[in-house]
Short mmCIF file of C-alpha atoms (C1' of nucleotides) in Angstrom, two decimals:
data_model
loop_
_atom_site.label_atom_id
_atom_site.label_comp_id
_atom_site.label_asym_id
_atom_site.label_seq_id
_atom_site.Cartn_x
_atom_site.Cartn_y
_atom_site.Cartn_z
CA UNK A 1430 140.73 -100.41 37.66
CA UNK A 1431 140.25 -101.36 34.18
CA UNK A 1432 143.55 -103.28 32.59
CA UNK A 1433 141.39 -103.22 29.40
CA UNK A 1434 140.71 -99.71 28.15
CA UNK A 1435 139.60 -101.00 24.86
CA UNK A 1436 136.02 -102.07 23.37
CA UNK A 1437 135.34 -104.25 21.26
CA UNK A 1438 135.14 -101.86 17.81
CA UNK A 1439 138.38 -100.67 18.38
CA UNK A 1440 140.20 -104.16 18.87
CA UNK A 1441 138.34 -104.74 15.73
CA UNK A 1442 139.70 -101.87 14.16
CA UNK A 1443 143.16 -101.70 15.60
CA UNK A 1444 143.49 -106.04 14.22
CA UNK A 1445 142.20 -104.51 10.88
CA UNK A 1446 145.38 -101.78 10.91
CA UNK A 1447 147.78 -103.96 12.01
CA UNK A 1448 146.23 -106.85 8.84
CA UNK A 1449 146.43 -104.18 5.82
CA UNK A 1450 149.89 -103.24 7.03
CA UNK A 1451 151.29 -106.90 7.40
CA UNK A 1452 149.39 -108.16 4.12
CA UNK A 1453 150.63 -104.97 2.37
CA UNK A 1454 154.33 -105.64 3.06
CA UNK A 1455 153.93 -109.67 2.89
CA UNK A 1456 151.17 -110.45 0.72
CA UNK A 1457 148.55 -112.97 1.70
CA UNK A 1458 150.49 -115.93 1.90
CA UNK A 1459 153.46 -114.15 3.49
CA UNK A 1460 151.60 -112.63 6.57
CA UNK A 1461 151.43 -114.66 9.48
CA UNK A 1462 148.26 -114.29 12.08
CA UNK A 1463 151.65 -113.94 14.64
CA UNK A 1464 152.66 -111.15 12.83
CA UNK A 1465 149.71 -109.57 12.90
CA UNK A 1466 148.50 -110.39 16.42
CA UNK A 1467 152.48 -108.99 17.35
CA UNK A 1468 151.30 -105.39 15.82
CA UNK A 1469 148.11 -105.37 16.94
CA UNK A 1470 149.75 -105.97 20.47
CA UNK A 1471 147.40 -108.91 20.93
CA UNK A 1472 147.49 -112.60 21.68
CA UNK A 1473 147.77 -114.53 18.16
CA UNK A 1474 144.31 -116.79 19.28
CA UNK A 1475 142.34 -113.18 19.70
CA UNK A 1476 142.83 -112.47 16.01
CA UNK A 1477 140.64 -115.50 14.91
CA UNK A 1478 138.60 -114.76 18.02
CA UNK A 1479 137.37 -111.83 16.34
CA UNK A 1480 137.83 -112.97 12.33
CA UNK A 1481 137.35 -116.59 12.77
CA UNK A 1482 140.09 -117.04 9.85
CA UNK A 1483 143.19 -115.69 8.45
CA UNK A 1484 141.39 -115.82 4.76
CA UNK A 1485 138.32 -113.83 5.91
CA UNK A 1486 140.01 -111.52 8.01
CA UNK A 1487 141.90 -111.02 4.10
CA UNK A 1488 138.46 -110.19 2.83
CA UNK A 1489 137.53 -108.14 5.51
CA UNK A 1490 140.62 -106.21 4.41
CA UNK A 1491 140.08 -105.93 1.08
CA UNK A 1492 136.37 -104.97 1.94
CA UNK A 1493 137.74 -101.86 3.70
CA UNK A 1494 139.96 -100.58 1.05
CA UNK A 1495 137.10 -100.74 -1.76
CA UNK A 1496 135.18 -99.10 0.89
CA UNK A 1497 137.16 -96.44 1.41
CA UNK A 1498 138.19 -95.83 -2.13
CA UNK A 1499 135.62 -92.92 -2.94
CA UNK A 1500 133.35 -92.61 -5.91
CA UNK A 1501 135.84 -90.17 -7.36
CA UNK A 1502 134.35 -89.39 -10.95
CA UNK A 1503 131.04 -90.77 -9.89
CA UNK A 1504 128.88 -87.92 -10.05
CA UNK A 1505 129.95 -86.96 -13.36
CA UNK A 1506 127.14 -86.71 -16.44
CA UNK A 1507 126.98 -85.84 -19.90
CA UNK A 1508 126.52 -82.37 -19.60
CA UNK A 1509 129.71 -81.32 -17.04
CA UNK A 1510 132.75 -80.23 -18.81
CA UNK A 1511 134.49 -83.39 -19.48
CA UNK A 1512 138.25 -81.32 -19.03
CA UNK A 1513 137.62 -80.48 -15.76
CA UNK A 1514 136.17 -83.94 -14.95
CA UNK A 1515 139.39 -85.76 -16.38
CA UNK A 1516 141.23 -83.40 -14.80
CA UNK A 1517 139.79 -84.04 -11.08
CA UNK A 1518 139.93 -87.68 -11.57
CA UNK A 1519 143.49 -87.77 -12.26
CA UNK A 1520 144.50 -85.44 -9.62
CA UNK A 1521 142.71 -87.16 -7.00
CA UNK A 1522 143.60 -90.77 -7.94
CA UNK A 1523 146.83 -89.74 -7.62
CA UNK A 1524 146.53 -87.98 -4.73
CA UNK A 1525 145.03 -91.11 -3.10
CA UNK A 1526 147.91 -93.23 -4.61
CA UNK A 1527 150.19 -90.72 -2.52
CA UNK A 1528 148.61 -90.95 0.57
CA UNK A 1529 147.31 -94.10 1.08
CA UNK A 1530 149.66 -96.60 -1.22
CA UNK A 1531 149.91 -99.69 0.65
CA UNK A 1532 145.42 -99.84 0.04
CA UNK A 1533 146.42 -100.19 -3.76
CA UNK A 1534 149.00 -102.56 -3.02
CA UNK A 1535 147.27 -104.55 -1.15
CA UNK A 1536 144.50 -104.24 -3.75
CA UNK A 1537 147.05 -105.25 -6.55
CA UNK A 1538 148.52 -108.41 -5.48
CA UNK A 1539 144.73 -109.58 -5.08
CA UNK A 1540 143.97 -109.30 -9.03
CA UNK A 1541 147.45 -109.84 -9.87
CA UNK A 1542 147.21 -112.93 -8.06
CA UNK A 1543 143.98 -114.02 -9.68
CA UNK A 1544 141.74 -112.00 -7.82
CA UNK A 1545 140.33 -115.11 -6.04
CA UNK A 1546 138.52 -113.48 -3.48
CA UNK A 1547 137.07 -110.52 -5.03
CA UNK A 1548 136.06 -111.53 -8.40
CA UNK A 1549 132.43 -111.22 -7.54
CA UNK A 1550 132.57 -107.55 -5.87
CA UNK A 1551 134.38 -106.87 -9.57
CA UNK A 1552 131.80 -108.55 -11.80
CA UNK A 1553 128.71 -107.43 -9.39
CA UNK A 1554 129.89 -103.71 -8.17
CA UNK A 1555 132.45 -102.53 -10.83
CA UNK A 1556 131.17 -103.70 -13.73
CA UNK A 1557 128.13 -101.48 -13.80
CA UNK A 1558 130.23 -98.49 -12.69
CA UNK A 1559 132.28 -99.01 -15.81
CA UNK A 1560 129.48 -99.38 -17.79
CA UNK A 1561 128.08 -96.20 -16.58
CA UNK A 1562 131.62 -94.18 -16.89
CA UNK A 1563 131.85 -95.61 -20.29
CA UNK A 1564 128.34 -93.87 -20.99
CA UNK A 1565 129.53 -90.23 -20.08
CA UNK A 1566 132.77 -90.11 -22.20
CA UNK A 1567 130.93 -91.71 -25.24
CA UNK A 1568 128.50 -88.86 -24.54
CA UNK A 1569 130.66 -86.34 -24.74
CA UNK A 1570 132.65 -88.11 -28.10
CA UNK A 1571 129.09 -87.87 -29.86
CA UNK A 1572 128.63 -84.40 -28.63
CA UNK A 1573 131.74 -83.80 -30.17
CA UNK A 1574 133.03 -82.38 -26.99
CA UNK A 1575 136.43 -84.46 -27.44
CA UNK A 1576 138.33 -86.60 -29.42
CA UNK A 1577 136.84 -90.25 -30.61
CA UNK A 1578 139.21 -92.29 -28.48
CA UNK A 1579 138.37 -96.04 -26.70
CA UNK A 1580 136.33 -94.95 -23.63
CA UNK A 1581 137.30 -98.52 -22.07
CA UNK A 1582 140.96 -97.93 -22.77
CA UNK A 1583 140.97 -94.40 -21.42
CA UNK A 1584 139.97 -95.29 -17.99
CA UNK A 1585 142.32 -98.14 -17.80
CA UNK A 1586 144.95 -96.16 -19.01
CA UNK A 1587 144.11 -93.37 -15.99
CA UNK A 1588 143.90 -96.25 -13.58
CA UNK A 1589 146.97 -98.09 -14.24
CA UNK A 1590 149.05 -94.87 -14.35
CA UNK A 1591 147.95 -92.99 -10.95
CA UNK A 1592 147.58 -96.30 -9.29
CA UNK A 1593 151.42 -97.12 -10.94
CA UNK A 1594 152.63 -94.30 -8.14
CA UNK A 1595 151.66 -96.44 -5.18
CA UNK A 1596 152.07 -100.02 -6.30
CA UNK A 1597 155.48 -99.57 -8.08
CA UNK A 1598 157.22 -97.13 -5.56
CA UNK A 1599 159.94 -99.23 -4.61
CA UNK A 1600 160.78 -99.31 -8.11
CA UNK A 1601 160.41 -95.14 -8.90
CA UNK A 1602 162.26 -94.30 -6.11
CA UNK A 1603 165.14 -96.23 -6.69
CA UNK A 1604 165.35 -95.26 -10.49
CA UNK A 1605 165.01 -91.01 -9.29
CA UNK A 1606 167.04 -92.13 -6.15
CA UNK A 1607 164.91 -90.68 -3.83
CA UNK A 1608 163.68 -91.63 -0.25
CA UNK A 1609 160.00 -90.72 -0.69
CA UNK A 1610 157.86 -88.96 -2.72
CA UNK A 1611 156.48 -86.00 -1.84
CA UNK A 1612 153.84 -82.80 -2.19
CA UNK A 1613 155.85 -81.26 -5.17
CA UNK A 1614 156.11 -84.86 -6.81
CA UNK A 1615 152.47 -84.83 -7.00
CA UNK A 1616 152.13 -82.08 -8.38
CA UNK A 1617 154.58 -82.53 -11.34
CA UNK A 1618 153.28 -86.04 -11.76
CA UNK A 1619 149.67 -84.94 -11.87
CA UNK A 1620 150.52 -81.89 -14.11
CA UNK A 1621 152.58 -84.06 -16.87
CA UNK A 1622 149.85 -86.80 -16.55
CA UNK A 1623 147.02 -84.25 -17.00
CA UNK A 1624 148.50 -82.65 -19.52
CA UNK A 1625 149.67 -85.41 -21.75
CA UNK A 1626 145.65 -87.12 -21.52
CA UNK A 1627 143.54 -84.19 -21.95
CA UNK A 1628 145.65 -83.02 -24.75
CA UNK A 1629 145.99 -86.67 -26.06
CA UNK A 1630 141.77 -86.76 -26.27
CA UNK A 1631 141.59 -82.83 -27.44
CA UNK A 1632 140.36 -81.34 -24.64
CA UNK A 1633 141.93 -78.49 -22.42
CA UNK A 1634 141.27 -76.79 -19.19
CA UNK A 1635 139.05 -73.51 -19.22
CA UNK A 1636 140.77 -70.45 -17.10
CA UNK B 1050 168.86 -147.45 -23.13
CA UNK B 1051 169.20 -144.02 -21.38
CA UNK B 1052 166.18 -143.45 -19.07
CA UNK B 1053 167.34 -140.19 -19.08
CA UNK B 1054 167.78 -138.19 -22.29
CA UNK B 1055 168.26 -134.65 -20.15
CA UNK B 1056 171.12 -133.15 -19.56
CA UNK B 1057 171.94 -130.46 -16.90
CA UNK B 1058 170.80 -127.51 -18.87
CA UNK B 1059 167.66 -128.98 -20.01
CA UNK B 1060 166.85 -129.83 -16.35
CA UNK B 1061 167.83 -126.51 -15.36
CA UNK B 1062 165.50 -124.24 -17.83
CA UNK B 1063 162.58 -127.20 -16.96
CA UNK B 1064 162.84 -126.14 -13.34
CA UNK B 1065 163.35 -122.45 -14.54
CA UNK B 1066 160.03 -122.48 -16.25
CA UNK B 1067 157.89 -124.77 -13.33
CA UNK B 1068 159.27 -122.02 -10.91
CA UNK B 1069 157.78 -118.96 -13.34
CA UNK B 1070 154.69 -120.97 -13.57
CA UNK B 1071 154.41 -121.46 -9.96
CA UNK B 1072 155.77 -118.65 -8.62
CA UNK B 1073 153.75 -116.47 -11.00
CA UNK B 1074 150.54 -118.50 -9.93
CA UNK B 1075 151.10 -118.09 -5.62
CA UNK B 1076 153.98 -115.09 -5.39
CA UNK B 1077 156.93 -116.11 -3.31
CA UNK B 1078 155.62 -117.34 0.04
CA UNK B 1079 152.95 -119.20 -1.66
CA UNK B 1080 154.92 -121.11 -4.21
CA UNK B 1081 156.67 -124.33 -2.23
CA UNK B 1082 159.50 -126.24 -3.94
CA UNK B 1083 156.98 -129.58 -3.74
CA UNK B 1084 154.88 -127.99 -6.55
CA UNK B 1085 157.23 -126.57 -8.46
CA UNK B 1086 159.03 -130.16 -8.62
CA UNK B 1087 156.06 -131.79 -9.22
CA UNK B 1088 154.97 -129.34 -11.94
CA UNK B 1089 158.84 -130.10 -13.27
CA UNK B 1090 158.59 -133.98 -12.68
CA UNK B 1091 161.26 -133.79 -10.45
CA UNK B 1092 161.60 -135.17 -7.15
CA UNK B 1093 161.83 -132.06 -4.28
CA UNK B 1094 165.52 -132.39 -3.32
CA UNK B 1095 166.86 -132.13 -7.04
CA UNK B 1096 165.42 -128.67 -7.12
CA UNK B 1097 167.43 -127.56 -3.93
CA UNK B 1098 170.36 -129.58 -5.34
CA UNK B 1099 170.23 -127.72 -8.52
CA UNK B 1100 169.47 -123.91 -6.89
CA UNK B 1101 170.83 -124.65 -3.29
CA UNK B 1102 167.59 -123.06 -1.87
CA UNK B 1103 164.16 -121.58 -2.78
CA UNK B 1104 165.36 -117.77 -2.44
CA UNK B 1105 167.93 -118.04 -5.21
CA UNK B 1106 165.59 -120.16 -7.45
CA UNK B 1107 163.57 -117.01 -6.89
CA UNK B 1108 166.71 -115.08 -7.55
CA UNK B 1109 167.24 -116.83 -11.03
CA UNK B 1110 163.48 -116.59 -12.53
CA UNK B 1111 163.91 -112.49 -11.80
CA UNK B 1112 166.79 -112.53 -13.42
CA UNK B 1113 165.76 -115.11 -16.50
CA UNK B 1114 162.82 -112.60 -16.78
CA UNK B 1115 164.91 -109.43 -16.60
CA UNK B 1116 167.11 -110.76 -19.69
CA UNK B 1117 163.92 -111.85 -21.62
CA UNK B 1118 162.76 -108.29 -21.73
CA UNK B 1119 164.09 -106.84 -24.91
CA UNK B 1120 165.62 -103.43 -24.82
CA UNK B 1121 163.05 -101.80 -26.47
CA UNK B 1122 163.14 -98.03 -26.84
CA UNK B 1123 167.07 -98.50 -26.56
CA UNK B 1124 168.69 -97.84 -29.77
CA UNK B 1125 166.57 -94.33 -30.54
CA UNK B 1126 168.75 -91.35 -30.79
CA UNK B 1127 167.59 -87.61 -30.96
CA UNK B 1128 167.66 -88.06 -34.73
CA UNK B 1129 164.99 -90.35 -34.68
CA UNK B 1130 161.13 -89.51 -35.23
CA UNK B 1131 160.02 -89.23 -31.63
CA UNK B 1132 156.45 -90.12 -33.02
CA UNK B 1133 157.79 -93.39 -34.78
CA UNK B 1134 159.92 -94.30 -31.47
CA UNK B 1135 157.09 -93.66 -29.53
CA UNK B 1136 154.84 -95.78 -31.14
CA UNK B 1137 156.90 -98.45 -32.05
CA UNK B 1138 157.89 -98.98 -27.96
CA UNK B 1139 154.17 -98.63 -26.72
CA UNK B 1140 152.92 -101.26 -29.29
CA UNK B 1141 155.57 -103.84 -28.37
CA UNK B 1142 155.47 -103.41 -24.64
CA UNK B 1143 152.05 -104.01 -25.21
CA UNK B 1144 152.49 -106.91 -27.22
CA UNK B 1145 155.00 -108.16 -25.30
CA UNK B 1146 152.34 -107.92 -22.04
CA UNK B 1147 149.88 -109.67 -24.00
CA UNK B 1148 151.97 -112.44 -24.95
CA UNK B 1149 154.15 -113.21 -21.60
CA UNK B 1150 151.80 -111.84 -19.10
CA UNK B 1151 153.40 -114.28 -16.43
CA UNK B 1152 156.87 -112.66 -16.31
CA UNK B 1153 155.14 -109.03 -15.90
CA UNK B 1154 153.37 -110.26 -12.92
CA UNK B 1155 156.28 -111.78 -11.20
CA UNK B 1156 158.11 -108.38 -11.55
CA UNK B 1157 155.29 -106.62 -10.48
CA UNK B 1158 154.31 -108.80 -7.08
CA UNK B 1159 158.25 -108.64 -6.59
CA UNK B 1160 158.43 -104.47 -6.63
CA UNK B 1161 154.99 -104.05 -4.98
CA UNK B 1162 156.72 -106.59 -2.19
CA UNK B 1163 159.26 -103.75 -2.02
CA UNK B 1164 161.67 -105.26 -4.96
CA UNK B 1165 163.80 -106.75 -2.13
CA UNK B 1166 165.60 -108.94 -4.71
CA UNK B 1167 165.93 -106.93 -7.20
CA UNK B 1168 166.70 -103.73 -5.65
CA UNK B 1169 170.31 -103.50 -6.60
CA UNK B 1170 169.37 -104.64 -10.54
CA UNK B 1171 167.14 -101.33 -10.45
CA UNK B 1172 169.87 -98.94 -9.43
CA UNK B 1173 172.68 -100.30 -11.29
CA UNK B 1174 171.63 -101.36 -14.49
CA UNK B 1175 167.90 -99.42 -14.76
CA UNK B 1176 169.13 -96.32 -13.43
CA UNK B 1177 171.31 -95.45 -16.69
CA UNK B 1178 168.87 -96.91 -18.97
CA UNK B 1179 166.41 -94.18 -17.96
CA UNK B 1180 168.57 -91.48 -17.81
CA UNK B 1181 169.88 -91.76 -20.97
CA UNK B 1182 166.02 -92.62 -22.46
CA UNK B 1183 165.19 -89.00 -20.24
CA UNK B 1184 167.93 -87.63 -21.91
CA UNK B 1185 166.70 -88.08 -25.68
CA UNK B 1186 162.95 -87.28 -24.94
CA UNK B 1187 164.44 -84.02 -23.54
CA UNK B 1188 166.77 -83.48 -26.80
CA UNK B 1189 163.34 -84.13 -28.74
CA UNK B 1190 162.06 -81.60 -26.76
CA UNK B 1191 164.81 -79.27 -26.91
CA UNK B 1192 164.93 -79.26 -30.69
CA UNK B 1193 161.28 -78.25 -30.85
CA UNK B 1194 160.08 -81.92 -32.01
CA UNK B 1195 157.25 -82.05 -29.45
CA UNK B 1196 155.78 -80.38 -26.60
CA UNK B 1197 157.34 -80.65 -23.00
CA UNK B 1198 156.50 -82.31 -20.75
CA UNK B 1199 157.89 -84.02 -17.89
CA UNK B 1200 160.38 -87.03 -19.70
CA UNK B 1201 160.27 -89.38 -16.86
CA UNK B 1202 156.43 -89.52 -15.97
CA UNK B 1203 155.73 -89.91 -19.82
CA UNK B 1204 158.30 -92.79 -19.41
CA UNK B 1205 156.35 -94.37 -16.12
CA UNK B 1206 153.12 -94.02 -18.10
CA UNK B 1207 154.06 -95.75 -21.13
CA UNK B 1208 155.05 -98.31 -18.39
CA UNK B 1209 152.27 -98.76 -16.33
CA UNK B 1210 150.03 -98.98 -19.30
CA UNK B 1211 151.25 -101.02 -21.26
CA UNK B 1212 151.86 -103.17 -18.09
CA UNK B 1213 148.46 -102.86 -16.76
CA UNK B 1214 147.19 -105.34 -19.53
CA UNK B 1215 149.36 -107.99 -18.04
CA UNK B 1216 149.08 -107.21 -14.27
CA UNK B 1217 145.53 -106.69 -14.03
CA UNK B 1218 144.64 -108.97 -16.29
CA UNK B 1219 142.21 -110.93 -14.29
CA UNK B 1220 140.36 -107.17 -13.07
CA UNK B 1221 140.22 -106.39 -16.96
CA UNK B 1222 138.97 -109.50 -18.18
CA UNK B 1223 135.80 -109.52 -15.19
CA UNK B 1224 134.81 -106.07 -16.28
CA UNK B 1225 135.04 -106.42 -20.15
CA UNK B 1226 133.46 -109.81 -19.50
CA UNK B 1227 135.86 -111.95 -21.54
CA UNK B 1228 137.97 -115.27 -21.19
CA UNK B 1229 140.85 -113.43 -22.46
CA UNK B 1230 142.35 -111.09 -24.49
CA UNK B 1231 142.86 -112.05 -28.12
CA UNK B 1232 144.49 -110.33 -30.97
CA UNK B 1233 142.00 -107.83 -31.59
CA UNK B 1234 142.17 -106.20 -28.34
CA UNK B 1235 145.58 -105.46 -28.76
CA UNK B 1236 145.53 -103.65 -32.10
CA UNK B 1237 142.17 -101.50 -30.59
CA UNK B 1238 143.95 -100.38 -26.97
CA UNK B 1239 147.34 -99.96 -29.41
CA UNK B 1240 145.81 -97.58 -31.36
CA UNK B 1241 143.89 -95.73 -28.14
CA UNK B 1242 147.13 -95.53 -26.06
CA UNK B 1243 149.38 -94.64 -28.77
CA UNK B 1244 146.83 -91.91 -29.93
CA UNK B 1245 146.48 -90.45 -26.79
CA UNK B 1246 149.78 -89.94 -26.27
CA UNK B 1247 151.38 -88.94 -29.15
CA UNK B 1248 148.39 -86.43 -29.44
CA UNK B 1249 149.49 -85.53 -25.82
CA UNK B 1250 152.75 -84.87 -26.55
CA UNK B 1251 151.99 -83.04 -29.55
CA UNK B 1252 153.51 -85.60 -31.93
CA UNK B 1253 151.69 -87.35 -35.30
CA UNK B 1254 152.79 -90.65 -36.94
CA UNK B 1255 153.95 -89.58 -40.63
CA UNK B 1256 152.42 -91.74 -43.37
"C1'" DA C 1490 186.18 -152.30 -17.78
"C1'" DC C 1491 187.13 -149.63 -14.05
"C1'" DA C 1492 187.22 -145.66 -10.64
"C1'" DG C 1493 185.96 -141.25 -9.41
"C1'" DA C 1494 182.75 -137.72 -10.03
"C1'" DT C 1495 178.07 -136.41 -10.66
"C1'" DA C 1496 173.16 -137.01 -10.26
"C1'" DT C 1497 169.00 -138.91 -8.14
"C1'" DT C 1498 166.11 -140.68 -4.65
"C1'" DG C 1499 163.15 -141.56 -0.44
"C1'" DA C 1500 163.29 -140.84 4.34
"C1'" DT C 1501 163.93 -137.62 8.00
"C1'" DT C 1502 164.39 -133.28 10.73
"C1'" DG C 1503 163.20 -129.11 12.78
"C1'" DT C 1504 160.39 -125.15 12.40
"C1'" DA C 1505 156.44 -122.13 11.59
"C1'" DT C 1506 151.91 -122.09 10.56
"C1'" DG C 1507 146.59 -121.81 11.19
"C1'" DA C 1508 143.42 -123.40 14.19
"C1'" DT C 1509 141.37 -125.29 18.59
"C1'" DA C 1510 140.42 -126.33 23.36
"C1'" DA C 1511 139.66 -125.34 28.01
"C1'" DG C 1512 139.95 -122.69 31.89
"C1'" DG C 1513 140.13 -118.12 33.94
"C1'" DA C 1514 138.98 -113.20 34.15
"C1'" DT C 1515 135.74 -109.53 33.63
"C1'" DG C 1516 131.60 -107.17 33.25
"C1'" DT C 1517 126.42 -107.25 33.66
"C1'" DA C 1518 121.86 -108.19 35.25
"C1'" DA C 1519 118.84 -110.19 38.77
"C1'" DT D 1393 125.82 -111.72 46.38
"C1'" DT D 1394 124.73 -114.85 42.64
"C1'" DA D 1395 124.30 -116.37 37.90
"C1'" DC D 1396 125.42 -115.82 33.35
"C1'" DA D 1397 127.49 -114.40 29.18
"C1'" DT D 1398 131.23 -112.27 27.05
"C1'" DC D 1399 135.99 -111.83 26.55
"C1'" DC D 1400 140.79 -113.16 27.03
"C1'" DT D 1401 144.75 -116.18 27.63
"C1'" DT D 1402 147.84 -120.14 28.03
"C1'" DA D 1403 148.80 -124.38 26.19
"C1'" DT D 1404 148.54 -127.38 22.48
"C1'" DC D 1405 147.28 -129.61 18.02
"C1'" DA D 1406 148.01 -131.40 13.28
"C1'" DT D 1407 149.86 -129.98 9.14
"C1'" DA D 1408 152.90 -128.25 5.56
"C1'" DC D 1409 157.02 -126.57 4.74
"C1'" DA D 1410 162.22 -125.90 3.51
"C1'" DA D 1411 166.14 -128.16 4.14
"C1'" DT D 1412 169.31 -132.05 5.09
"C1'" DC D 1413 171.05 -136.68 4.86
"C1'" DA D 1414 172.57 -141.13 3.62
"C1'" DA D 1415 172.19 -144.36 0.20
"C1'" DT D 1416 171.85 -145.61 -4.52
"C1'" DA D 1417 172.18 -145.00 -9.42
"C1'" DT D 1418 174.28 -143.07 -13.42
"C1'" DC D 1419 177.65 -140.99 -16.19
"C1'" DT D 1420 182.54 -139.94 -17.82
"C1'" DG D 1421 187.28 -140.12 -18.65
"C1'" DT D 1422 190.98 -143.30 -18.82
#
DNA sequence: ACAGATATTGATTGTATGATAAGGATGTAA
DNA sequence: TTACATCCTTATCATACAATCAATATCTGT
């Protein structure tokens, strides 16, 4: 007659949900371990039971999301065809902006807010994988397969606008008064988005 | 001998500013009125005195920051170059991110947060301002001055990049490895955004 | 110079927070 | 059954906070 159904991994996991969706809506400073304990459907005292601390149950967080952001554009060398790359990227950034928004918001108020507990994953993780991203598109400038843009600039600008569809959706859905965005949204958005980039750096999509 | 050369206003725009700084610094539940009056060199109470309570203080810096932000991109007509318009309004939300980071992030942490305060502001006075911005990209299109594409997602992406510089600021900085972002930096990602997009929209900058 | 309005101050209040402590329940191994 | 470790829970702590208050100081119009 087991009262407690539940192991220890998924507590762990279930505390985790409950954290992304209460820091999500709140922030860090606006999410209370009660508020998250209340979701979870646990006693408050269980939560640091299991995280020791609200702040590095907040990293633990944060860990997940970068965790489960895929290497999307990661495989990607010199000699693929950088349209269809470009193309991919932006489709499925957006895709993951649609489906999983409260990760990037979550994600957003940490570097707007200083990024004060993952500056190091940025400098020691991201870094090189900008580094190496920067590689392949100045590859493909010198092999003249596009335009001579800012590689840098490029990937920011890709970022900030698929990732724009998640952490600003309070804000597009009141300006094209809608309640949610949805399958043909995406589609639009990516198509425009495409579209406006890989003409904007001379490339276009092979049939 | 008057101790105090202030009068109300000045007092008012000193605890104006304090509250940006602060408020920009911790976001809303992280920002107390102790700090902001201390950063003011005010005792606590005056600040409630002067804004009744900590939500409308918020209230006011949304709104201070709101006004602040010039209508750019407002007076352009479907006579105008679309090119010139285009890259006249990317370079000086740009600039303007560059030099007033702070108020971007405030918006920003206040829409991710679900733009709670600020709701209303979006529907009444933003909704007409993009419709009527839609609404001469679309006559640019419609007299053959550029190729179409979807008016509001160009709109959004102007947005979010040019906004990205001031949001993420602390993510860009780590990976470019700088202390900040100086005056070359915005001419270089000026001329990459505003390429790309007038390229992508099938537009070129006369001489 | 005076009186009424306005502004400032330090002390205080009640509440919510993150964190801890200590005892009880449960499962496991001998 | 016994012993032990893990897990859970109730009760409680000190702290920081927004907000209020009463008392004092300052200004302003007459």
């Amino acid at each position: 007659m087991s009262k407690r159904q539940s192991n220890r991994e998924e507590i762990f996991t279930r505390i985790l949900e409950a954290a992304e969706v209460e820091f999500g809506l709140k922030g860090y400073s606006g999410a209370s371990l009660q508020h998250i304990a209340d979701r979870a459907n646990l006693p408050k005292p269980n939560i640091v039971y299991y995280f020791q601390s609200k702040a590095n149950l907040y990293k633990q967080v944060l860990n997940q999301i970068l965790m489960d952001w895929n290497d999307l554009f990661d495989q990607a060398t010199i000699d693929d065809d950088p349209a269809v790359v470009l193309d991919a990227f932006i489709r499925e950034k957006l895709a993951l902006s649609f489906t999983n928004p409260r990760s990037s918001r979550i994600f957003a108020m940490e570097v707007i807010g200083g990024a004060l507990h993952i500056g190091d994953y940025l400098k020691e993780d991201l870094v090189p994988w900008l580094t190496s991203r920067v590689e392949v598109i100045q590859g493909w400038i010198d092999a003249g397969k596009m335009r001579s843009i800012d590689p840098t600039s490029l990937i920011f600008m890709i970022w900030a606008t698929t990732q724009h569809y998640a952490d600003f959706e309070a804000q597009i859905l009141a300006l094209t008064n809608k309640e949610a965005l949805v399958e043909e949204d995406l589609k639009r958005i990516g198509d425009t988005v495409s579209s406006i980039v890989l003409t904007g750096v001379g490339l276009t999509l092979p049939n």
